[in-house]
mmCIF file of C-alpha atoms in Angstrom:
data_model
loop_
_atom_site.group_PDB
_atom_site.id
_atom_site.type_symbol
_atom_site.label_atom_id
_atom_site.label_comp_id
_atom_site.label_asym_id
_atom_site.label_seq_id
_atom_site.Cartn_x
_atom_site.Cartn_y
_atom_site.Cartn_z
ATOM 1 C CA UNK O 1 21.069 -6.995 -2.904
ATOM 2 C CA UNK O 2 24.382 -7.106 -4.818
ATOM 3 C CA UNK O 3 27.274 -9.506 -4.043
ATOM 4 C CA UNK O 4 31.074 -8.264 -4.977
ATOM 5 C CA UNK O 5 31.782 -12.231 -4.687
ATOM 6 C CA UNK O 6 29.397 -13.192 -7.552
ATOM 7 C CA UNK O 7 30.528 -9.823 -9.792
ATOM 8 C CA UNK O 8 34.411 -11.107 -8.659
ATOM 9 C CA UNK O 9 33.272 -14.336 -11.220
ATOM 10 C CA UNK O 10 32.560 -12.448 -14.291
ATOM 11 C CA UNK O 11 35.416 -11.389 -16.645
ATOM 12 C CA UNK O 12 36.683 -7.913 -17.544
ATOM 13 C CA UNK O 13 34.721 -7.765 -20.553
ATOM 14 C CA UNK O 14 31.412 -8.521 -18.624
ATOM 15 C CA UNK O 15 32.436 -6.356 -15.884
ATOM 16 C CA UNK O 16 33.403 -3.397 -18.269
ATOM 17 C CA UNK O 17 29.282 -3.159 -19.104
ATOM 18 C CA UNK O 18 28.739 -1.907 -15.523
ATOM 19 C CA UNK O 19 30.715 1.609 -16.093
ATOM 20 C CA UNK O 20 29.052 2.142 -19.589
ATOM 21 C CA UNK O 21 26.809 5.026 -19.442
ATOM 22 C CA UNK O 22 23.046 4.041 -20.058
ATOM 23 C CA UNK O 23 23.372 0.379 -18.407
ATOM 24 C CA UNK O 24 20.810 -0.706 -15.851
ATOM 25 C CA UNK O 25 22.706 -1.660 -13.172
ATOM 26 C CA UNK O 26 22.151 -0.535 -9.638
ATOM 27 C CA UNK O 27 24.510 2.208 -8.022
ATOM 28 C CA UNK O 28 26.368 -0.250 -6.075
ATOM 29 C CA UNK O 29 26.854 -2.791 -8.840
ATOM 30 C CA UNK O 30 28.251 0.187 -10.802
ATOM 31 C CA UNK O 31 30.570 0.726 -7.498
ATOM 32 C CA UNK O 32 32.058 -2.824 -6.977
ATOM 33 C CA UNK O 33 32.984 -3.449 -10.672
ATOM 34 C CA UNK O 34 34.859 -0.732 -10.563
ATOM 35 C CA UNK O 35 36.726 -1.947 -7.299
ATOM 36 C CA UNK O 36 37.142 -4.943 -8.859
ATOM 37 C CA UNK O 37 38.668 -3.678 -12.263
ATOM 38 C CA UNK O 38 41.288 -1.800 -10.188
ATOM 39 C CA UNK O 39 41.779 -4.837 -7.980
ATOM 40 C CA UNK O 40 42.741 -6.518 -11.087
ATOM 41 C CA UNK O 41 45.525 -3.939 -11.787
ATOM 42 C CA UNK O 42 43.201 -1.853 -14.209
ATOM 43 C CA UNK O 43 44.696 1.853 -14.151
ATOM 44 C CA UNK O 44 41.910 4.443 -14.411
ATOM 45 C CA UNK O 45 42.589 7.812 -15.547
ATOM 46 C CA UNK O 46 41.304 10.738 -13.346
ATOM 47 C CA UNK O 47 38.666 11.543 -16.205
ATOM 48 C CA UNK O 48 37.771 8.040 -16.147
ATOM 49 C CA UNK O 49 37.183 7.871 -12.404
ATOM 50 C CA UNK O 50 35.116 11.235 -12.694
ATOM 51 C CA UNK O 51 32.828 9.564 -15.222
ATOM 52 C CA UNK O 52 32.261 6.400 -12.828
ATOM 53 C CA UNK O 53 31.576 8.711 -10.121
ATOM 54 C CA UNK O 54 29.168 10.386 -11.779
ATOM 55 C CA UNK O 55 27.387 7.584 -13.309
ATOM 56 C CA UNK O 56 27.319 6.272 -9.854
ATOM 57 C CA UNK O 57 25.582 9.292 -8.508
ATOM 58 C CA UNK O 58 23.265 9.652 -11.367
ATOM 59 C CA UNK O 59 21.877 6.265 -10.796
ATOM 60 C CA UNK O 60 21.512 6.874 -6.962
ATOM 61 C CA UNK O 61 19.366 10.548 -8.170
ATOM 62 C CA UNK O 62 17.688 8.104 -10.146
ATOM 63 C CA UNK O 63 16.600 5.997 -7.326
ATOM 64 C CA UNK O 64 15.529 8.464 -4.754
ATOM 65 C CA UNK O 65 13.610 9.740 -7.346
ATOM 66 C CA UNK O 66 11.723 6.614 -8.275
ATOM 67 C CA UNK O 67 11.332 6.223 -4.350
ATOM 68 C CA UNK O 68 9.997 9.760 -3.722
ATOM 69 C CA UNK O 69 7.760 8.900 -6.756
ATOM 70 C CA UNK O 70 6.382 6.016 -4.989
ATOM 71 C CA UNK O 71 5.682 7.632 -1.751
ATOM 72 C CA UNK O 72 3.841 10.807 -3.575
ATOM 73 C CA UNK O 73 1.919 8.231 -5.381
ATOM 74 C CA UNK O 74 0.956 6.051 -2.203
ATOM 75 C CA UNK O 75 0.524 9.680 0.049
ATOM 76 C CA UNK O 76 -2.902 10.846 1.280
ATOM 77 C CA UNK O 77 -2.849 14.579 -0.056
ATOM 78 C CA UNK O 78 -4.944 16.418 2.789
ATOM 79 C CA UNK O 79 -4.415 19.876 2.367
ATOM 80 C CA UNK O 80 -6.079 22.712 4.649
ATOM 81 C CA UNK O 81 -6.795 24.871 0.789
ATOM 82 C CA UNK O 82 -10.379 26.008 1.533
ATOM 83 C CA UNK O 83 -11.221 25.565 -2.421
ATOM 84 C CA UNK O 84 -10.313 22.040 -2.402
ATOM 85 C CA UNK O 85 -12.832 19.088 -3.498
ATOM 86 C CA UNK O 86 -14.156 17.645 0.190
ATOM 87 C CA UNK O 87 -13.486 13.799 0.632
ATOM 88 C CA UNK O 88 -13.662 11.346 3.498
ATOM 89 C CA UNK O 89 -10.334 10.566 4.525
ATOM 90 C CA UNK O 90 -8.198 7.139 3.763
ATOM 91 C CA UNK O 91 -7.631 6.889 6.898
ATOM 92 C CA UNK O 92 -11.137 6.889 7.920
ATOM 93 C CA UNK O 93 -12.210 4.666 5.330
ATOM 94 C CA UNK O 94 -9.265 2.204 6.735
ATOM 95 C CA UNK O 95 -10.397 2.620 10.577
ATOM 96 C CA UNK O 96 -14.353 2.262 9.706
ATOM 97 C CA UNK O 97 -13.576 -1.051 7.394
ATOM 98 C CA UNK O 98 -10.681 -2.941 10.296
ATOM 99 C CA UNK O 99 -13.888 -2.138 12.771
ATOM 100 C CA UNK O 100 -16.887 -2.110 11.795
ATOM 101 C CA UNK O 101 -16.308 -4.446 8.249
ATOM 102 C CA UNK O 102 -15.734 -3.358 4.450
ATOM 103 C CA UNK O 103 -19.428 -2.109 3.821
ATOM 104 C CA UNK O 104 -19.184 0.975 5.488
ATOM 105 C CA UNK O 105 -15.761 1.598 4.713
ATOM 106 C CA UNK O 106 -16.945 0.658 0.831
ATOM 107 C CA UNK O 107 -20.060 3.153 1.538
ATOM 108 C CA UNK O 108 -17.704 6.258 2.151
ATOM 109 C CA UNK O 109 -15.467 5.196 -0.444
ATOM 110 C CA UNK O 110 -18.180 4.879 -3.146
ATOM 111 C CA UNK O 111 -19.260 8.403 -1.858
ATOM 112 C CA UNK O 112 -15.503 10.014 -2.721
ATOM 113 C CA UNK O 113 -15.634 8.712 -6.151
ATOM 114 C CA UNK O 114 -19.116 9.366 -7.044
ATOM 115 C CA UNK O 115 -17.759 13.318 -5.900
ATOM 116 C CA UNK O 116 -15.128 12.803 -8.273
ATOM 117 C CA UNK O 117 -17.524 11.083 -11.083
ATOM 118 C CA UNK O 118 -15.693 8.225 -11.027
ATOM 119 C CA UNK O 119 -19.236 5.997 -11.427
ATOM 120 C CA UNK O 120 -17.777 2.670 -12.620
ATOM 121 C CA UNK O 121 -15.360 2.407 -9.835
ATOM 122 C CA UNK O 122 -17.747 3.599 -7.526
ATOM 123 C CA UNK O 123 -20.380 0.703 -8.429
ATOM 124 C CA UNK O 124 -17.495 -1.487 -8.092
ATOM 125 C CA UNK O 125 -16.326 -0.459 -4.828
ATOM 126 C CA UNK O 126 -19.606 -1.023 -3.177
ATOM 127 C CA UNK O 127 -19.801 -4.344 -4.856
ATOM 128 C CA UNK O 128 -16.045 -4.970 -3.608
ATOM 129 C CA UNK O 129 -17.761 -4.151 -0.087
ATOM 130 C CA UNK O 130 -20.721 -6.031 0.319
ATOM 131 C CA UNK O 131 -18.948 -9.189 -2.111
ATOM 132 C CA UNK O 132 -16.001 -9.318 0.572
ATOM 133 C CA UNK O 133 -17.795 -9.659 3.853
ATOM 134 C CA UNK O 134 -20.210 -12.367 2.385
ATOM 135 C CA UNK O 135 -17.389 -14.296 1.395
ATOM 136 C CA UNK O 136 -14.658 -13.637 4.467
ATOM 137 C CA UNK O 137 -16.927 -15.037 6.804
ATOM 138 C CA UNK O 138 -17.453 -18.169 4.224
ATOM 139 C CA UNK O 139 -13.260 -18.464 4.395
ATOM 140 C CA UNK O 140 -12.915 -17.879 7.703
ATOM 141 C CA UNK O 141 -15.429 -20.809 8.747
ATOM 142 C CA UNK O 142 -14.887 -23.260 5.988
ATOM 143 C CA UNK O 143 -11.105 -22.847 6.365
ATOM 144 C CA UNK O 144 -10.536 -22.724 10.215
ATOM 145 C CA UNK O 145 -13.902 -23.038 11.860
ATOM 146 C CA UNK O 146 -14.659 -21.820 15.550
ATOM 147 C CA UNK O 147 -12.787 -24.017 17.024
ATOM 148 C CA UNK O 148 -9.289 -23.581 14.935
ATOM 149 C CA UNK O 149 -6.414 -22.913 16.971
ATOM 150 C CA UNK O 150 -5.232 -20.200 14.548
ATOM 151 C CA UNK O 151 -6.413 -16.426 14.211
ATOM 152 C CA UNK O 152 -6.532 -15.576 10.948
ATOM 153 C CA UNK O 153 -9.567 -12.977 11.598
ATOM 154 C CA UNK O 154 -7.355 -10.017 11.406
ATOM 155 C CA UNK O 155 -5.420 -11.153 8.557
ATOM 156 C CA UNK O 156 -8.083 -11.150 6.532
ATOM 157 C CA UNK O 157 -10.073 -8.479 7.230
ATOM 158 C CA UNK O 158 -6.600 -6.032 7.140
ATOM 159 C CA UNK O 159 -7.289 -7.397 3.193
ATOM 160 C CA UNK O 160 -10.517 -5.600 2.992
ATOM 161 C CA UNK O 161 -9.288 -2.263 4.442
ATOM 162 C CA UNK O 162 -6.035 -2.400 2.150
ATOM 163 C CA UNK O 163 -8.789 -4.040 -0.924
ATOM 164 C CA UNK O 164 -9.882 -0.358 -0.403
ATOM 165 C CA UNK O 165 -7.426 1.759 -0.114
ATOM 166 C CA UNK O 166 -5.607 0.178 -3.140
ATOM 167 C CA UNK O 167 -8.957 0.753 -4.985
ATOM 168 C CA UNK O 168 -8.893 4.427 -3.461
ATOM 169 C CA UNK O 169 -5.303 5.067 -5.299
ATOM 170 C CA UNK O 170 -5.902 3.393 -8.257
ATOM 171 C CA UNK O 171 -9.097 5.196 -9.273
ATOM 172 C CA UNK O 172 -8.440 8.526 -7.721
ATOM 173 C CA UNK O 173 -6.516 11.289 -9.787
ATOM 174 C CA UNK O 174 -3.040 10.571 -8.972
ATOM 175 C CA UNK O 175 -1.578 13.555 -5.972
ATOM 176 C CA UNK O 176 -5.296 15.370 -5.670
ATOM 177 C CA UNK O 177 -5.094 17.620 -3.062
ATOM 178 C CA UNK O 178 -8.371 17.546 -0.590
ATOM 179 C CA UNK O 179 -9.758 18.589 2.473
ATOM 180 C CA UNK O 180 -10.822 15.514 4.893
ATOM 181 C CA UNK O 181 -14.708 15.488 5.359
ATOM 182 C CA UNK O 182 -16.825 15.729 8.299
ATOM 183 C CA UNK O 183 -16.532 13.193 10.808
ATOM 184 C CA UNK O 184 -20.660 12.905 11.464
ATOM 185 C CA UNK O 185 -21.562 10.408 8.638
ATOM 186 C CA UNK O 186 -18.954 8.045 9.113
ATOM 187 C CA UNK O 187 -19.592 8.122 12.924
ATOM 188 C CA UNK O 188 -23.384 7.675 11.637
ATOM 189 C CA UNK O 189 -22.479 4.312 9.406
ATOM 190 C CA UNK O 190 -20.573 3.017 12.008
ATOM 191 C CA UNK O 191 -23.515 3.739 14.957
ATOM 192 C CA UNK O 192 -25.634 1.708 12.704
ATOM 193 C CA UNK O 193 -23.167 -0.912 12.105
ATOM 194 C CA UNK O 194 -22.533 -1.347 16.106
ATOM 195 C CA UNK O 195 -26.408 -1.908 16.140
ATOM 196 C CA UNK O 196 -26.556 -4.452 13.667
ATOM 197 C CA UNK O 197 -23.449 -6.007 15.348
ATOM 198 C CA UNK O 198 -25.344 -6.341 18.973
ATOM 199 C CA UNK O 199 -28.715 -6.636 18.442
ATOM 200 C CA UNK O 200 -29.547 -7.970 14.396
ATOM 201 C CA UNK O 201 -26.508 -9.877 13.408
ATOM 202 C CA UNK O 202 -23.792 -10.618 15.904
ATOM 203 C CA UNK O 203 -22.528 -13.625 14.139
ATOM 204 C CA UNK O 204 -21.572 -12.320 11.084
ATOM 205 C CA UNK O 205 -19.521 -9.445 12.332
ATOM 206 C CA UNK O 206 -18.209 -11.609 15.232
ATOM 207 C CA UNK O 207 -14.499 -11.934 13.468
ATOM 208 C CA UNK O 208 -14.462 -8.231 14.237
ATOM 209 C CA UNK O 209 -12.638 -6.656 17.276
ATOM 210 C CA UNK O 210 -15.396 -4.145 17.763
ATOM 211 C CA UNK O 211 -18.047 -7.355 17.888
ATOM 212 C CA UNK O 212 -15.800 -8.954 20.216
ATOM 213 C CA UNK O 213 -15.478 -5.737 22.774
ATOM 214 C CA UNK O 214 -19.364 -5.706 22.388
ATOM 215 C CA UNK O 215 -19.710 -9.464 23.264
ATOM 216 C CA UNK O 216 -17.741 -9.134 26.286
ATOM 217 C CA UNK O 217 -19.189 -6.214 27.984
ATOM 218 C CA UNK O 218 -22.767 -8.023 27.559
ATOM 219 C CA UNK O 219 -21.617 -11.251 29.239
#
């Protein structure tokens, strides 16, 4: 955020940088030295003025571009193209890892990248997976224990689903198009995961909200 008080402080000379072409100011930083030089009784010719105006827009393109960058670089790609490479949603690998913990979310992550022979960050994924759940559950009783006032449960296991689908962006191919996969082996994992939580190992999935739901209907 730019303050016009704190660019009113700076001389002429200093302000004069903000209207060269090829500085690295921000658009509106541009926009209030220029107030301020004509404040001061600087006369600007109408060429002048033209150029600031067009420095000032240039660095705005520059911006959304940067932002639309971002966004095409953060976007899931789904496309309906019937020759496009078939991969289980981010989505899906968000939902399956918020409910029913990183491994299976890790499991259909490891599967998209072993499709697109990524085998490193595959083996790493799953590793990410299994690693994270053994040690939340360490955190989340060594830190706050069962009887801590505080919920941090969702905090931290929102970090495994986003630990993913950071790892998902990074070692994907940058804007690939795909079609989402089926539906029946993540509903598979997670069947099997819903088992383990209710009948094998209910404590270490009970930070989850699925485990919870399951607790309370057997009570």
């Amino acid at each position: 955020m730019v303050s016009k008080s704190i660019l009113r402080k700076l001389s002429n000379r200093e302000l004069e940088t903000y209207l060269q072409e090829g500085n690295h100011f921000v658009p509106e930083a541009v926009q209030f030295a220029f107030e301020i030089q004509e404040e001061r009784g600087r006369v600007f010719s109408e060429q002048e003025k033209t150029a600031v105006q067009q420095l000032i827009q240039h660095k705005k393109e520059e911006e959304e571009a940067k932002h639309t960058e971002k966004i095409e670089f953060w976007k899931d790609h789904i496309t309906e193209d019937q020759e496009a490479i078939r991969l289980y949603s981010r989505i899906t690998i968000f939902i399956s890892s918020i409910f029913f913990s990183t491994i299976p979310g890790a499991i259909l992550l490891s599967l998209n990248l072993i499709k697109l022979r990524k085998y490193p960050a595959a083996v790493f994924t799953l590793a990410f997976g299994f690693i994270f759940f053994l040690v939340q559950r360490y955190v989340l009783i060594s830190h706050f224990g069962t009887t801590s006032r505080y919920r941090p449960e969702i905090g931290v296991i929102a970090v495994g689903a986003l630990g993913l689908i950071v790892i998902s962006v990074l070692a994907s191919p940058q804007k690939l198009p795909y079609r989402a996969a089926s539906y029946v082996f993540p509903a598979i994992l997670c069947i099997i995961t819903t088992i383990l939580m209710a009948f094998y190992f209910p404590e270490w999935f009970s930070y989850y909200p699925f485990a919870r739901s399951i607790h309370l209907l057997r009570q």
